[in-house]
Structure formats: C-alpha cells, structure tokens
PDB file of C-alpha atoms in Angstrom:
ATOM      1  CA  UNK A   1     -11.242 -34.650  29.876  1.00  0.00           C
ATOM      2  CA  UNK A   2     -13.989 -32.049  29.837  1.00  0.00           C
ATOM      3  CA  UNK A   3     -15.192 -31.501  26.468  1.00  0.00           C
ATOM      4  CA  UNK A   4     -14.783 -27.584  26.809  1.00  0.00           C
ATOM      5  CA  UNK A   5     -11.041 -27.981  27.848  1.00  0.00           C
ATOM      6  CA  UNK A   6     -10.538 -30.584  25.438  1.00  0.00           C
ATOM      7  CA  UNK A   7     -12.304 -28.146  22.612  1.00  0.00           C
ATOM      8  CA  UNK A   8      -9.734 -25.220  24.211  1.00  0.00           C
ATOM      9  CA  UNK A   9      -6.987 -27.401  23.548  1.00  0.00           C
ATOM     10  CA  UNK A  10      -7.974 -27.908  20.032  1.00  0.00           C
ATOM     11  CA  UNK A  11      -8.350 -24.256  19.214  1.00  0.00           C
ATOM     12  CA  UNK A  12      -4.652 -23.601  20.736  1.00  0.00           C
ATOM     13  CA  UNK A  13      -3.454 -26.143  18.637  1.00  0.00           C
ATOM     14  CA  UNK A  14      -4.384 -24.788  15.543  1.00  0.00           C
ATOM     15  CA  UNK A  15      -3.397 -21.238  16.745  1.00  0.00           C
ATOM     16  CA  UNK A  16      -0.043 -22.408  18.083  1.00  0.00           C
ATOM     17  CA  UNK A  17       1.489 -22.450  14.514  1.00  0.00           C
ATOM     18  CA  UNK A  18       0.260 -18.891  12.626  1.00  0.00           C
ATOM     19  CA  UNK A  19       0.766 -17.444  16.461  1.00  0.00           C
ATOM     20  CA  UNK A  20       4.410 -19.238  16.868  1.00  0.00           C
ATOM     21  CA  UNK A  21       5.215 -17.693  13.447  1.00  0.00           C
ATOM     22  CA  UNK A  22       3.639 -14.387  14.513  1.00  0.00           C
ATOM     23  CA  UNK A  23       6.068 -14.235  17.547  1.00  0.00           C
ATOM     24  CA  UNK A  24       9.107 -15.173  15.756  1.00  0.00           C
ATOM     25  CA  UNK A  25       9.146 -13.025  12.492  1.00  0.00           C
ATOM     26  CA  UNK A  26       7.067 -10.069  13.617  1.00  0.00           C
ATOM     27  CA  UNK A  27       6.893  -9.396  17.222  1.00  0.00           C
ATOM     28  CA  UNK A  28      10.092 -10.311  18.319  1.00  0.00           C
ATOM     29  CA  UNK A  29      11.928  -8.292  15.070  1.00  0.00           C
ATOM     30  CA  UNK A  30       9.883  -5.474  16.428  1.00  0.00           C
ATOM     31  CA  UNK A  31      10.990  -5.488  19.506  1.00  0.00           C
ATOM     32  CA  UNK A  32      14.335  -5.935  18.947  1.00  0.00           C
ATOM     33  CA  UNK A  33      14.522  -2.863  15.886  1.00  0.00           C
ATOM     34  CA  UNK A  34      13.637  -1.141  19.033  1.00  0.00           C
ATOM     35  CA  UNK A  35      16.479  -1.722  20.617  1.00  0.00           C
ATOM     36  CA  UNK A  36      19.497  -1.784  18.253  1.00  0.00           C
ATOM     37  CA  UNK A  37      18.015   1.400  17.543  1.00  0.00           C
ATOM     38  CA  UNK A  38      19.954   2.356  20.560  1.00  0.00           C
ATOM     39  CA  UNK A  39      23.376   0.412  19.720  1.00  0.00           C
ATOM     40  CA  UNK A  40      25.819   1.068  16.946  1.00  0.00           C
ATOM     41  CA  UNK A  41      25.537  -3.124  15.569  1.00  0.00           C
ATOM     42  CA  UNK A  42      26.396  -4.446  12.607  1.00  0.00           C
ATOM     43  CA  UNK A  43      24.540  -7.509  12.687  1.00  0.00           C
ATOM     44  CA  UNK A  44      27.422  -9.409  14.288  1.00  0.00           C
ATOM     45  CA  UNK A  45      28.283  -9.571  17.780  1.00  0.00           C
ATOM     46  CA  UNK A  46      26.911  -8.516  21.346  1.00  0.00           C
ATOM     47  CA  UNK A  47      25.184  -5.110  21.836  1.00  0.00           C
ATOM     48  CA  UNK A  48      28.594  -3.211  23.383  1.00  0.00           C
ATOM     49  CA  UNK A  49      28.715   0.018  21.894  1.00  0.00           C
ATOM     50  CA  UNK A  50      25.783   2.059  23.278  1.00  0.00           C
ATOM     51  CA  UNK A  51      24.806   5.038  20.800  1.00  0.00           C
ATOM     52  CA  UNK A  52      21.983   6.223  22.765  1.00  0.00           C
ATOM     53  CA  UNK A  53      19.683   8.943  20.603  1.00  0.00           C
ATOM     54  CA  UNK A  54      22.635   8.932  17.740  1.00  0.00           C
ATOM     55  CA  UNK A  55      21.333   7.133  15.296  1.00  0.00           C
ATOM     56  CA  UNK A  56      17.805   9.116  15.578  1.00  0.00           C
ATOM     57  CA  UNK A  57      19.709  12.069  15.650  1.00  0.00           C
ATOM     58  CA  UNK A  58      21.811  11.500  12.304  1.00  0.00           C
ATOM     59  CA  UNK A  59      18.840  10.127  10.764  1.00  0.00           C
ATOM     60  CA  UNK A  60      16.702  13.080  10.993  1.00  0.00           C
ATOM     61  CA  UNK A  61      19.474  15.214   9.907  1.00  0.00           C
ATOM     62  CA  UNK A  62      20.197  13.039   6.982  1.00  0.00           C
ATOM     63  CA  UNK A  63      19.454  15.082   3.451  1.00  0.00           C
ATOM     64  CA  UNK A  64      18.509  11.156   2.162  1.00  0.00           C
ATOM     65  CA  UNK A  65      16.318  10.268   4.669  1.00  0.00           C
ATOM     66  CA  UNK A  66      13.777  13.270   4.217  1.00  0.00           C
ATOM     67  CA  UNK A  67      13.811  12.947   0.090  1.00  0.00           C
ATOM     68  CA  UNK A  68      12.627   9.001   0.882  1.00  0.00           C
ATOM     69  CA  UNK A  69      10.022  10.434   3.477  1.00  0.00           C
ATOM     70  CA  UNK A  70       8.807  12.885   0.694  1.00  0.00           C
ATOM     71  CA  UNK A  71       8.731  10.221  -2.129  1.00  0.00           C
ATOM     72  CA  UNK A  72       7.040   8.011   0.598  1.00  0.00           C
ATOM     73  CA  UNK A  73       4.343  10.629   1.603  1.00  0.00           C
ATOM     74  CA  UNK A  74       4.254  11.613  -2.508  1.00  0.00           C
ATOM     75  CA  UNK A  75       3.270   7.995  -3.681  1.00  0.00           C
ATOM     76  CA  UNK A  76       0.957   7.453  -1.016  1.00  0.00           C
ATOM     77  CA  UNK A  77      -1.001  10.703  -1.665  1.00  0.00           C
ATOM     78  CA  UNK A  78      -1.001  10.027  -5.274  1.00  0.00           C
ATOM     79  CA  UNK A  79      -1.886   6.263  -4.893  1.00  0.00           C
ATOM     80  CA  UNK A  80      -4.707   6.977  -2.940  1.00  0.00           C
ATOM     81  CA  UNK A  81      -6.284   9.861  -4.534  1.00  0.00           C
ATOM     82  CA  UNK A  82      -5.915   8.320  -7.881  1.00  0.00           C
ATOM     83  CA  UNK A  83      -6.668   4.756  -6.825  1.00  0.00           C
ATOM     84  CA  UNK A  84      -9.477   4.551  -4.343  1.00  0.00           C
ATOM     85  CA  UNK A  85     -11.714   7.023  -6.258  1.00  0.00           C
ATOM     86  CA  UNK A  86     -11.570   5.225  -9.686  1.00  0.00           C
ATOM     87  CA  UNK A  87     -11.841   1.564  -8.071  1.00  0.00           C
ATOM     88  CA  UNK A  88     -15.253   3.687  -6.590  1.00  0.00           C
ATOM     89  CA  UNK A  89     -16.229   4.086 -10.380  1.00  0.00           C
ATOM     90  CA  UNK A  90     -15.251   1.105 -11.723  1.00  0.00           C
ATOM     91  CA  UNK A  91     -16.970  -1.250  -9.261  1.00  0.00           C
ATOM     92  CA  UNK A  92     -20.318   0.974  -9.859  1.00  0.00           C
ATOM     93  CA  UNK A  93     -20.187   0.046 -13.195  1.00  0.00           C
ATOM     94  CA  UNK A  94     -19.688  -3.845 -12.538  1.00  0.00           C
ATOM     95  CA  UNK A  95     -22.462  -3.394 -10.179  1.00  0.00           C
ATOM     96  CA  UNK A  96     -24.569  -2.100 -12.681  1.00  0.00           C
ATOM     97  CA  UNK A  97     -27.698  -4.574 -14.208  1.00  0.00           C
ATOM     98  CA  UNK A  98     -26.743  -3.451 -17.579  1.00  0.00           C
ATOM     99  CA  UNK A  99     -23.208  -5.063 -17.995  1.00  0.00           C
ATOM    100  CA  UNK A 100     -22.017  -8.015 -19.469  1.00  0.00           C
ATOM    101  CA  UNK A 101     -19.321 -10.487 -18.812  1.00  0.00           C
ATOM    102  CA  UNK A 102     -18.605  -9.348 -15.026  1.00  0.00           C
ATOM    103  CA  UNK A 103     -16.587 -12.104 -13.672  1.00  0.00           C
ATOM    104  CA  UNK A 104     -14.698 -11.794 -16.711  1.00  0.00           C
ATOM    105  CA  UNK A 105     -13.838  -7.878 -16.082  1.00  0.00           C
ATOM    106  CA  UNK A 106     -13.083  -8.431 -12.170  1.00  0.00           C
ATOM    107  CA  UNK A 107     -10.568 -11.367 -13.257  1.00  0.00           C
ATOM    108  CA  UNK A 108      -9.020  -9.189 -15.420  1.00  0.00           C
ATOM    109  CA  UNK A 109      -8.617  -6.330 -12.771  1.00  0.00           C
ATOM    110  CA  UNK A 110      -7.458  -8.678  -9.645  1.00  0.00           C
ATOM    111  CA  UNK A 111      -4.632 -10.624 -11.922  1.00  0.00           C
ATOM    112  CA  UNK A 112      -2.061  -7.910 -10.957  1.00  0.00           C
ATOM    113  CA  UNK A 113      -2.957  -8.449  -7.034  1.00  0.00           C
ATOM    114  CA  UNK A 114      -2.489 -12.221  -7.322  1.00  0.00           C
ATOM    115  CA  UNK A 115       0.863 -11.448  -9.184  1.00  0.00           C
ATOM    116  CA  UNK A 116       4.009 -11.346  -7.337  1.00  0.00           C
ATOM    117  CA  UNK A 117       5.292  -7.838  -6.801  1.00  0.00           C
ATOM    118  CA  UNK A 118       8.846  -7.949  -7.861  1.00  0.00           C
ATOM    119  CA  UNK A 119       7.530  -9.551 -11.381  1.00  0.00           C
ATOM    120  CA  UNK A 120       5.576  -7.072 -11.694  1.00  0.00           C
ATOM    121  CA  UNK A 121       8.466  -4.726 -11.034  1.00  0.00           C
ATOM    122  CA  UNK A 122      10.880  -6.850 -13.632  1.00  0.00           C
ATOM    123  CA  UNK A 123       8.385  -6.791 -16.232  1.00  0.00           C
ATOM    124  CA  UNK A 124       7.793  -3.085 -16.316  1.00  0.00           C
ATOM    125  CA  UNK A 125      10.896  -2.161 -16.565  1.00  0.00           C
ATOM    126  CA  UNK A 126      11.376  -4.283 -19.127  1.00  0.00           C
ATOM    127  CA  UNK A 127       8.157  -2.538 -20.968  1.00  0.00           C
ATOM    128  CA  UNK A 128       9.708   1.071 -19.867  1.00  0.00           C
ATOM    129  CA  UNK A 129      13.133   0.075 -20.672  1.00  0.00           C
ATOM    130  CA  UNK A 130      14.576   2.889 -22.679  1.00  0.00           C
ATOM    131  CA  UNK A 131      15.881   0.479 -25.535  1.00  0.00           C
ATOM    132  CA  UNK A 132      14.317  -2.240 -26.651  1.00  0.00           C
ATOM    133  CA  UNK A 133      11.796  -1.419 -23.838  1.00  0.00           C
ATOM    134  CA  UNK A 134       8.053  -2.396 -25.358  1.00  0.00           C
ATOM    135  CA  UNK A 135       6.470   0.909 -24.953  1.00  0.00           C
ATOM    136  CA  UNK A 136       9.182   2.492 -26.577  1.00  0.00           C
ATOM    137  CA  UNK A 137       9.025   0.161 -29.593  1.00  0.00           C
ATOM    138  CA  UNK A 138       5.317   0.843 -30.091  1.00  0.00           C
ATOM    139  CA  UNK A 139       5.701   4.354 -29.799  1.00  0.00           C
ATOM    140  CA  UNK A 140       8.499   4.483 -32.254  1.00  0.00           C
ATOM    141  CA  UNK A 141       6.705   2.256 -34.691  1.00  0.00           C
ATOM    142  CA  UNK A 142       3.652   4.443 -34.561  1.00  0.00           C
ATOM    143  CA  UNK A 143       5.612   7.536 -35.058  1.00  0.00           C
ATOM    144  CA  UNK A 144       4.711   9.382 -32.206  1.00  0.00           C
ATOM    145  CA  UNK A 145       8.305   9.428 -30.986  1.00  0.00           C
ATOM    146  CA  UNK A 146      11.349   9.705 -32.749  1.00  0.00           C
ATOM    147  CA  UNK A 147      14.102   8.319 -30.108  1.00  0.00           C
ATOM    148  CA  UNK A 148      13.343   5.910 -27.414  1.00  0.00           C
ATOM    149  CA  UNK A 149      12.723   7.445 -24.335  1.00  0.00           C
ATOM    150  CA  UNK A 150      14.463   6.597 -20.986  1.00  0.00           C
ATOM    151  CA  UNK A 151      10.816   6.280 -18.573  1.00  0.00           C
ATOM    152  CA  UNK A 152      12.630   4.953 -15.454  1.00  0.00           C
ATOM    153  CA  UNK A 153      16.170   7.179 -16.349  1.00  0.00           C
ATOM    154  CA  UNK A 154      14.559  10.234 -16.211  1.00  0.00           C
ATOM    155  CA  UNK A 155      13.844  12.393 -13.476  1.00  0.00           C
ATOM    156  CA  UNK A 156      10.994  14.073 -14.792  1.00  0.00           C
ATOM    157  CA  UNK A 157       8.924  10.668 -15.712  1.00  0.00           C
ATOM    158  CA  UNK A 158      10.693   7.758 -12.894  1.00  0.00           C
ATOM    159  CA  UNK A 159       7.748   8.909 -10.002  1.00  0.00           C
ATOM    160  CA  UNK A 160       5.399   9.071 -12.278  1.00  0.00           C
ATOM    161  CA  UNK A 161       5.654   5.852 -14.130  1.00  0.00           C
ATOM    162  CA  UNK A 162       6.585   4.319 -10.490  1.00  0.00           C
ATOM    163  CA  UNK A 163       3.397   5.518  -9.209  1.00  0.00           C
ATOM    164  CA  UNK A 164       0.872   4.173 -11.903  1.00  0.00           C
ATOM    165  CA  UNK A 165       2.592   0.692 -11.896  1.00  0.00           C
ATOM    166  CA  UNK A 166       1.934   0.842  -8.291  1.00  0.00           C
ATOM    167  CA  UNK A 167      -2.150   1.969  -8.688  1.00  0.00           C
ATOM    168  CA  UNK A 168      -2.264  -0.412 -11.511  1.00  0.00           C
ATOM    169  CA  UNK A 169      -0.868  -3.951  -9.530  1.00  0.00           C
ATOM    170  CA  UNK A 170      -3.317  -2.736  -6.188  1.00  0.00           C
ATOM    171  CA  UNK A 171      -6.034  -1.822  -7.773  1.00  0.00           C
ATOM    172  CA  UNK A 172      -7.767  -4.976  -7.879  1.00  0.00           C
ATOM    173  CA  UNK A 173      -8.191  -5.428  -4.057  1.00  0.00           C
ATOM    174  CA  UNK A 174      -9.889  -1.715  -4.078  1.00  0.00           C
ATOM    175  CA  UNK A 175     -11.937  -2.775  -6.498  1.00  0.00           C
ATOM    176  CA  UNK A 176     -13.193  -5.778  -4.750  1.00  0.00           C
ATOM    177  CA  UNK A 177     -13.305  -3.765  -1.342  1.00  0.00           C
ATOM    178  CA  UNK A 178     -15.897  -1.483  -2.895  1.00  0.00           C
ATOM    179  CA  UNK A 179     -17.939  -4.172  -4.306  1.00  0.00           C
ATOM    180  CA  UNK A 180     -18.343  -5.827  -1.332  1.00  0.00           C
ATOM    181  CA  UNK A 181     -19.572  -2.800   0.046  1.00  0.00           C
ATOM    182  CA  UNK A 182     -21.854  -2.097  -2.608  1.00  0.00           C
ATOM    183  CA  UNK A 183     -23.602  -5.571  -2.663  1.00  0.00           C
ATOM    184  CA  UNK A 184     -23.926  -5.354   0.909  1.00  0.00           C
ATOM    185  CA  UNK A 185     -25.872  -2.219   0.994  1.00  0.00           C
ATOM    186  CA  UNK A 186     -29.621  -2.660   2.015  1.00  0.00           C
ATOM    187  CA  UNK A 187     -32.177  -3.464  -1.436  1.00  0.00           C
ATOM    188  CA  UNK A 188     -34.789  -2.359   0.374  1.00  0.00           C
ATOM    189  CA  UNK A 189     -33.706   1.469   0.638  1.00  0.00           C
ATOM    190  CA  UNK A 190     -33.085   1.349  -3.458  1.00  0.00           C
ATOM    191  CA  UNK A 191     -36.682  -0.583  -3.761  1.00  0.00           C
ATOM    192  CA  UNK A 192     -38.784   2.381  -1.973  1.00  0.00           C
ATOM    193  CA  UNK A 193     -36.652   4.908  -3.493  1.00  0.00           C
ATOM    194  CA  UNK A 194     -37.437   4.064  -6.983  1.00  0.00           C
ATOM    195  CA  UNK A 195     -41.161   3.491  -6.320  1.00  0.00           C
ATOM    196  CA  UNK A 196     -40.731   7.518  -5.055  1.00  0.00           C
ATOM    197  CA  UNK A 197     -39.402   8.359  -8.579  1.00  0.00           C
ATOM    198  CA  UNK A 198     -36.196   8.563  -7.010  1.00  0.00           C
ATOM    199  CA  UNK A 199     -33.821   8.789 -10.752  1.00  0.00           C
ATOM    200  CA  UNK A 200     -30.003   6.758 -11.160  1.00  0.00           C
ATOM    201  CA  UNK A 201     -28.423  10.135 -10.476  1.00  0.00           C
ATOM    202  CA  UNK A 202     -30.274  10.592  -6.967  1.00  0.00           C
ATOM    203  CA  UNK A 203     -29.808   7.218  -5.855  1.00  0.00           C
ATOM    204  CA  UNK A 204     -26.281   7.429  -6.051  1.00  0.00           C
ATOM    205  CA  UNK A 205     -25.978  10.779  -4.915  1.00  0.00           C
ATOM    206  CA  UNK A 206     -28.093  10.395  -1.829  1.00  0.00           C
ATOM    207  CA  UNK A 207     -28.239   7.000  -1.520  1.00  0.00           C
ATOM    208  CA  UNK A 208     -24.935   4.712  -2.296  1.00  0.00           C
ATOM    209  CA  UNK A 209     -22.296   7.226  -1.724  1.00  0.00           C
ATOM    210  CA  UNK A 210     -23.953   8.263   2.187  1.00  0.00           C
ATOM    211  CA  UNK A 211     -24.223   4.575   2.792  1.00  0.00           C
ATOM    212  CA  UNK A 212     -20.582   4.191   1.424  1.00  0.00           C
ATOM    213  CA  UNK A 213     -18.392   6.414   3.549  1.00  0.00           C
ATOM    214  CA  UNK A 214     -17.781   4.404   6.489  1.00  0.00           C
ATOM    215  CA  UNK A 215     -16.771   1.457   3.984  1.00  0.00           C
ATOM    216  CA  UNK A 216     -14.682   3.979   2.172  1.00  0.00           C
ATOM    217  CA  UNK A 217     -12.965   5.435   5.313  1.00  0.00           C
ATOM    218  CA  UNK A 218     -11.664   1.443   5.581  1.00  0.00           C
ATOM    219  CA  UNK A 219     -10.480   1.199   2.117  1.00  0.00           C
ATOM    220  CA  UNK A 220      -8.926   4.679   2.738  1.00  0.00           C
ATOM    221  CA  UNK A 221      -6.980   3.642   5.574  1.00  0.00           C
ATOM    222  CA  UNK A 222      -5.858   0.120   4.388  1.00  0.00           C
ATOM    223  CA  UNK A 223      -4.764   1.987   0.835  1.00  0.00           C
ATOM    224  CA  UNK A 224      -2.822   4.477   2.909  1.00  0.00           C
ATOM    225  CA  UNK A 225      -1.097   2.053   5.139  1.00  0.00           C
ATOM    226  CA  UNK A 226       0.113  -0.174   2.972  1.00  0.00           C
ATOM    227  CA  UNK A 227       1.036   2.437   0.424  1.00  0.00           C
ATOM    228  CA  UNK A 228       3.498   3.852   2.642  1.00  0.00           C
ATOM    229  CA  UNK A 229       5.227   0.316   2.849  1.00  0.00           C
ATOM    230  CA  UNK A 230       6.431   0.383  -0.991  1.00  0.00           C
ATOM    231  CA  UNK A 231       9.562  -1.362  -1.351  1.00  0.00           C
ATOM    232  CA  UNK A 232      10.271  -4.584  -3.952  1.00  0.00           C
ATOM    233  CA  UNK A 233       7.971  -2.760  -6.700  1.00  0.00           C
ATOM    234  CA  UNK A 234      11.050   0.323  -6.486  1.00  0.00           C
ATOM    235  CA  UNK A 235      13.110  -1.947  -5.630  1.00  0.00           C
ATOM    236  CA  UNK A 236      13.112  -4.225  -8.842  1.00  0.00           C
ATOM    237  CA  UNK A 237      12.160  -1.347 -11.083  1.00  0.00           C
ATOM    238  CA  UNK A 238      14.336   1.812 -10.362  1.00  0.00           C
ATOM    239  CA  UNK A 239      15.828   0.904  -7.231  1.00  0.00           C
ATOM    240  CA  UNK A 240      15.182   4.559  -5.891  1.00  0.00           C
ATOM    241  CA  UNK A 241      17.197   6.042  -8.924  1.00  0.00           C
ATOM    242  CA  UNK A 242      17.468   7.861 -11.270  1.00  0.00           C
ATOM    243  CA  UNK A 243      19.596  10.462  -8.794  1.00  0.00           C
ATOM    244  CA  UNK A 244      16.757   9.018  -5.483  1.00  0.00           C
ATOM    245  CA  UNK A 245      13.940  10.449  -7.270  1.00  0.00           C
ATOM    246  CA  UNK A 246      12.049   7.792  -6.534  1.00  0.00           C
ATOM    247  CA  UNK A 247      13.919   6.560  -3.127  1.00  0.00           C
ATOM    248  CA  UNK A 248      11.326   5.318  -0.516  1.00  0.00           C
ATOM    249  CA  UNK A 249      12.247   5.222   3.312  1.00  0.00           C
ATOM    250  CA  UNK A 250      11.983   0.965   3.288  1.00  0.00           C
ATOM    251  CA  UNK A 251      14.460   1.273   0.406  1.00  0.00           C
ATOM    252  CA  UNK A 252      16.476   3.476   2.296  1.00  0.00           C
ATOM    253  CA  UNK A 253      16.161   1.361   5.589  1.00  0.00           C
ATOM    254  CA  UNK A 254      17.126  -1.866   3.531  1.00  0.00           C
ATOM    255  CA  UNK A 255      20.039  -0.035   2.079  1.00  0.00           C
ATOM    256  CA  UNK A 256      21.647   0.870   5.381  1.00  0.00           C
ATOM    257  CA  UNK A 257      20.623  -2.358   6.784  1.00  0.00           C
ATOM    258  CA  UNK A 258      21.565  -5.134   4.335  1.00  0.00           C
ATOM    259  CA  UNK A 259      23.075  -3.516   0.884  1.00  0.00           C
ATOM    260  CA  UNK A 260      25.069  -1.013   1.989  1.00  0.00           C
ATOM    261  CA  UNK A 261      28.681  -0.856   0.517  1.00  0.00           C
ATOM    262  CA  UNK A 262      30.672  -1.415   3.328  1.00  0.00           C
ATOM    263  CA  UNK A 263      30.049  -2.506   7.166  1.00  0.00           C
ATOM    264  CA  UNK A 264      26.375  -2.957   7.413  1.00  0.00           C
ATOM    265  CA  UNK A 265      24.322  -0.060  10.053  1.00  0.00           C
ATOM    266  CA  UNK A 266      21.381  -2.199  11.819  1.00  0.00           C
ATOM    267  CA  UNK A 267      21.430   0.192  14.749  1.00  0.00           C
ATOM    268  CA  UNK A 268      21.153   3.407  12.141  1.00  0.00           C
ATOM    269  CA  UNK A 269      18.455   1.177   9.712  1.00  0.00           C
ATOM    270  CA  UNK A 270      16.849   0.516  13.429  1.00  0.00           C
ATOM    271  CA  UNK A 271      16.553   3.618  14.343  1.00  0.00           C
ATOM    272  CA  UNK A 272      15.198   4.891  10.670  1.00  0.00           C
ATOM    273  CA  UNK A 273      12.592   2.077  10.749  1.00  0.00           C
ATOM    274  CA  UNK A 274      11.452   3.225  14.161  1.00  0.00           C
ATOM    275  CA  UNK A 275      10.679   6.852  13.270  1.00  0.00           C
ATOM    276  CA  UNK A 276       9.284   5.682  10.046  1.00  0.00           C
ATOM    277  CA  UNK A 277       6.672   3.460  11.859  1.00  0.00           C
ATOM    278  CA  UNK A 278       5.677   6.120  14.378  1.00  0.00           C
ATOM    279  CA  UNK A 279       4.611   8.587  11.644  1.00  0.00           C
ATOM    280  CA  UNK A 280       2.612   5.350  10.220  1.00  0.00           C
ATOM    281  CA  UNK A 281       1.073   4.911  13.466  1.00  0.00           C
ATOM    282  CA  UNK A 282      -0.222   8.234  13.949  1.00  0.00           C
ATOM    283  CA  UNK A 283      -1.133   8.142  10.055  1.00  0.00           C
ATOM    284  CA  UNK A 284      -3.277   5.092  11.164  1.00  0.00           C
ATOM    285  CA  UNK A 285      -4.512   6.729  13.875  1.00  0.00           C
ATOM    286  CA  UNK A 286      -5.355   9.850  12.434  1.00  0.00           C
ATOM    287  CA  UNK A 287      -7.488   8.149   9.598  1.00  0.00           C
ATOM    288  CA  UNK A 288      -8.537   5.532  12.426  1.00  0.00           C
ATOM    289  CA  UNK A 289     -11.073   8.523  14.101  1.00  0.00           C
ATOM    290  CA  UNK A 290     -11.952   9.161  10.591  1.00  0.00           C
ATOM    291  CA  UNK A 291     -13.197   5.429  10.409  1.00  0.00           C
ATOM    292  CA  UNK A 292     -14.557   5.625  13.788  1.00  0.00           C
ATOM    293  CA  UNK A 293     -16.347   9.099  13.093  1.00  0.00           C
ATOM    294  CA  UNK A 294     -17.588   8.357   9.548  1.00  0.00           C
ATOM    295  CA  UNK A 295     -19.069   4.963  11.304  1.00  0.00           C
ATOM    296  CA  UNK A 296     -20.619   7.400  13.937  1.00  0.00           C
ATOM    297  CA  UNK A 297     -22.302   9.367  11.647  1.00  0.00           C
ATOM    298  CA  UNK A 298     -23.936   6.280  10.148  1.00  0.00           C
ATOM    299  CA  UNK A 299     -25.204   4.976  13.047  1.00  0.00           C
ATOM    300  CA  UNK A 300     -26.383   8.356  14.455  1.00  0.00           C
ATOM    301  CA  UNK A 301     -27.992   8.300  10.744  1.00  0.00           C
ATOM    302  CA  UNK A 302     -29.879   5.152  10.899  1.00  0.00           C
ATOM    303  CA  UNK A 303     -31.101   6.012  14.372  1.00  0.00           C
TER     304      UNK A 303
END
C-alpha cells in the first residue's frame, strides 16, 4: 500500500469516530428539526399530519415565545457587556509584572468553567434560597436585613441574580481568551515604545487595546453565541419562573418539546427552535463582518 494512502487511511480512522458522532447527534437532529417543523408529531409515529407554516405561525404569535426571546436577547446583552469588558481588566492585571501568585488567581477564576452547569445552578439556588438560603442567613446575621428575602421568587431580583450567576460560571474562559491575546501581542512594539518615553497609560491606550480589537471581536462573538444558548443554568435555578421572568427560548423549546403537561409538540418545539437559530445565525453573521472588518483594519494597519 502506498504510504500516502495508507497515512489517508489513518487520518479517516481517527476522524471516523468524533465525525460519526458529529453526524448522528448534530447534523442529522438538525436536519430533521427542520422538518417536523412542518408536521404536527408528537414524537411517536410517521410524519402524517402535514401542518405546513402552522407551527411558525402560532409561534410567532405566541405572547410566551416573545417574553423568552426578550429574556434571551436581555441576558445576552447584559452578559456580554458586563462580562467581556471586566475579563479585559482582569486579565491586564494578571498580565501585569507587578503581581503575585498568578496561577493561583487564574485557577481560582476558571473553577466555575470546569464546573458542571446544572451544579452550579443547584448550588445557587440553594445560596439564594429565600429560607435557609446562605446569603440570606449572612445578611440576616449581619443585620442588614430583617426578613429573608426571596432572590429567585421575586420578579424584581430573578434576572438579575440569573444573569450574574451566569457572568460569574463563564467568566473564566473570557478571561483566558484575553490573556492569550495579550501574551501573544508583539514585545518588540512595547520595547521601542518605552525607550520613546512612551508611559503605562499610553501603552495601553495606543498600544494593547488597537492591537486587541480583532481578538476582542472573537471573544465578542463566541460570548454572544453561546449566551443566547442559556438553558440548564435557568433551568436548575428558576426554571424560567417566578411568573417567566426569566423564561429563555431553549427553556421554552424544551418545554413544548419534552416537559410539557400533556401530549408532547415536537413539530411546534421544531418550528420554535428553527426561528430561534436563524436570528442566531444572522447574530453570528452580523458580528462575523465585525470580526472580519476589525481583522481588516489590522492588517491594513500593519501594512
């Protein structure tokens, strides 16, 4: 056997399993949402009774499904404008020569990524429980409150608490996004720069942050992505309550779908799913020509 065919054949055998996987819980689910999206199915049964555009029709006119598109569109907004800026900060300090005890600082910060979501969900609403919650103890021991306060009841305080749990468990990866884009930026530009007199203040100012935005347009675009994909932190802290204040559309796809009370809607959850994931896809295209542009700008910078 030629040794190029025979090196072919070992690549494709050490594709074939992550690609086999690939095909059977991703591509082929996506195909398929694409079609019952068209049938009224229940998950049992052949494809008979052709819906057409009724499903996408009752789901844009469904009340429910635009408060989980706001919710959706509010936490990412929030998530990102919050997050990505102060992972910025915080990974210009740990790049800073003065600092001590860096590894032990970016552990701390990347042990909510590692941990699995819907602990993390569990255990917070355990802390934010509204008796015998441990936030609510402290705050009643301190005297700073005098009843325990319902965090995840509420409507006025669910988002919000929902929200920072959700900047605090992702935060990590942002973190060590903009490192890596930090370390990576050229020494040489910082060397002749300082020999110029150039002070901390100008160096980051016209120096780090310029050099930054194309690596920032990334993190921007992976943040807001996979912010709009929320679903077991909600799900295992408020499960979209108090009164779907904090529903989110894969919440209410999942509902339909799977947990409904009654005969289960895959056609209806189909068709939500598929409407969802357009306006993601032109969301990832949209900040995809920012990416593209912001990387123009560098290049046309260097040049």
């Amino acid at each position: 056997m030629h040794y190029r065919t025979r090196k072919e054949l070992w690549c494709l055998a050490f594709i074939a399993p992550q690609l086999i996987l690939f095909i059977l819980f991703t591509l082929y689910p996506t195909i398929m949402s694409y079609v019952y999206a068209f049938f009224n199915w229940n998950g049992y049964g052949s494809l008979k009774d052709f819906a057409g555009l009724a499903n996408f029709k009752e789901t844009l006119l469904d009340p429910y499904f635009w408060n989980a598109f706001r919710n959706s569109l509010l936490f990412m907004v929030a998530l990102v404008a919050i997050q990505v800026p102060l992972a910025l900060l915080m990974a210009l300090l740990l790049d800073a020569n003065w600092l001590r005890g860096k590894v032990f600082y970016r552990t701390l910060y990347f042990l909510p990524v590692v941990t699995t979501t819907a602990v993390v969900g569990l255990v917070m609403r355990f802390v934010f429980g509204a008796y015998k919650g441990l936030l609510n103890e402290v705050l009643l021991t301190l005297g700073l409150i005098d009843t325990p306060v319902n965090w995840l009841g509420s409507t006025e305080t669910a988002m919000t608490i929902v929200i920072l749990v959700g900047i605090w468990k992702s935060f990590g990866m942002k973190l060590v996004y903009w490192l890596a884009g930090i370390q990576s930026l050229p020494k040489e530009l910082f060397e002749a720069a300082r020999i110029d007199g150039a002070s901390p203040w100008q160096l980051l100012r016209y120096l780090t942050l310029p050099l930054l935005i194309p690596v920032g347009s990334v993190i921007l675009l992976i943040s807001a992505v996979n912010a709009l994909h929320v679903f077991d932190l909600v799900k295992t802290m408020t499960d979209g309550g108090p009164a779907f204040q904090t529903d989110m559309v894969d919440l209410y796809i999942y509902r339909y779908a799977f947990s409904g009370s009654g005969e289960a809607r895959i056609g209806f959850a189909s068709a939500a799913g598929v409407l969802y994931g357009i306006v993601v896809m032109l969301i990832s295209v949209l900040l995809g020509l920012l990416v593209k542009w912001s990387g123009g700008r560098k290049a046309s910078g260097a040049a």
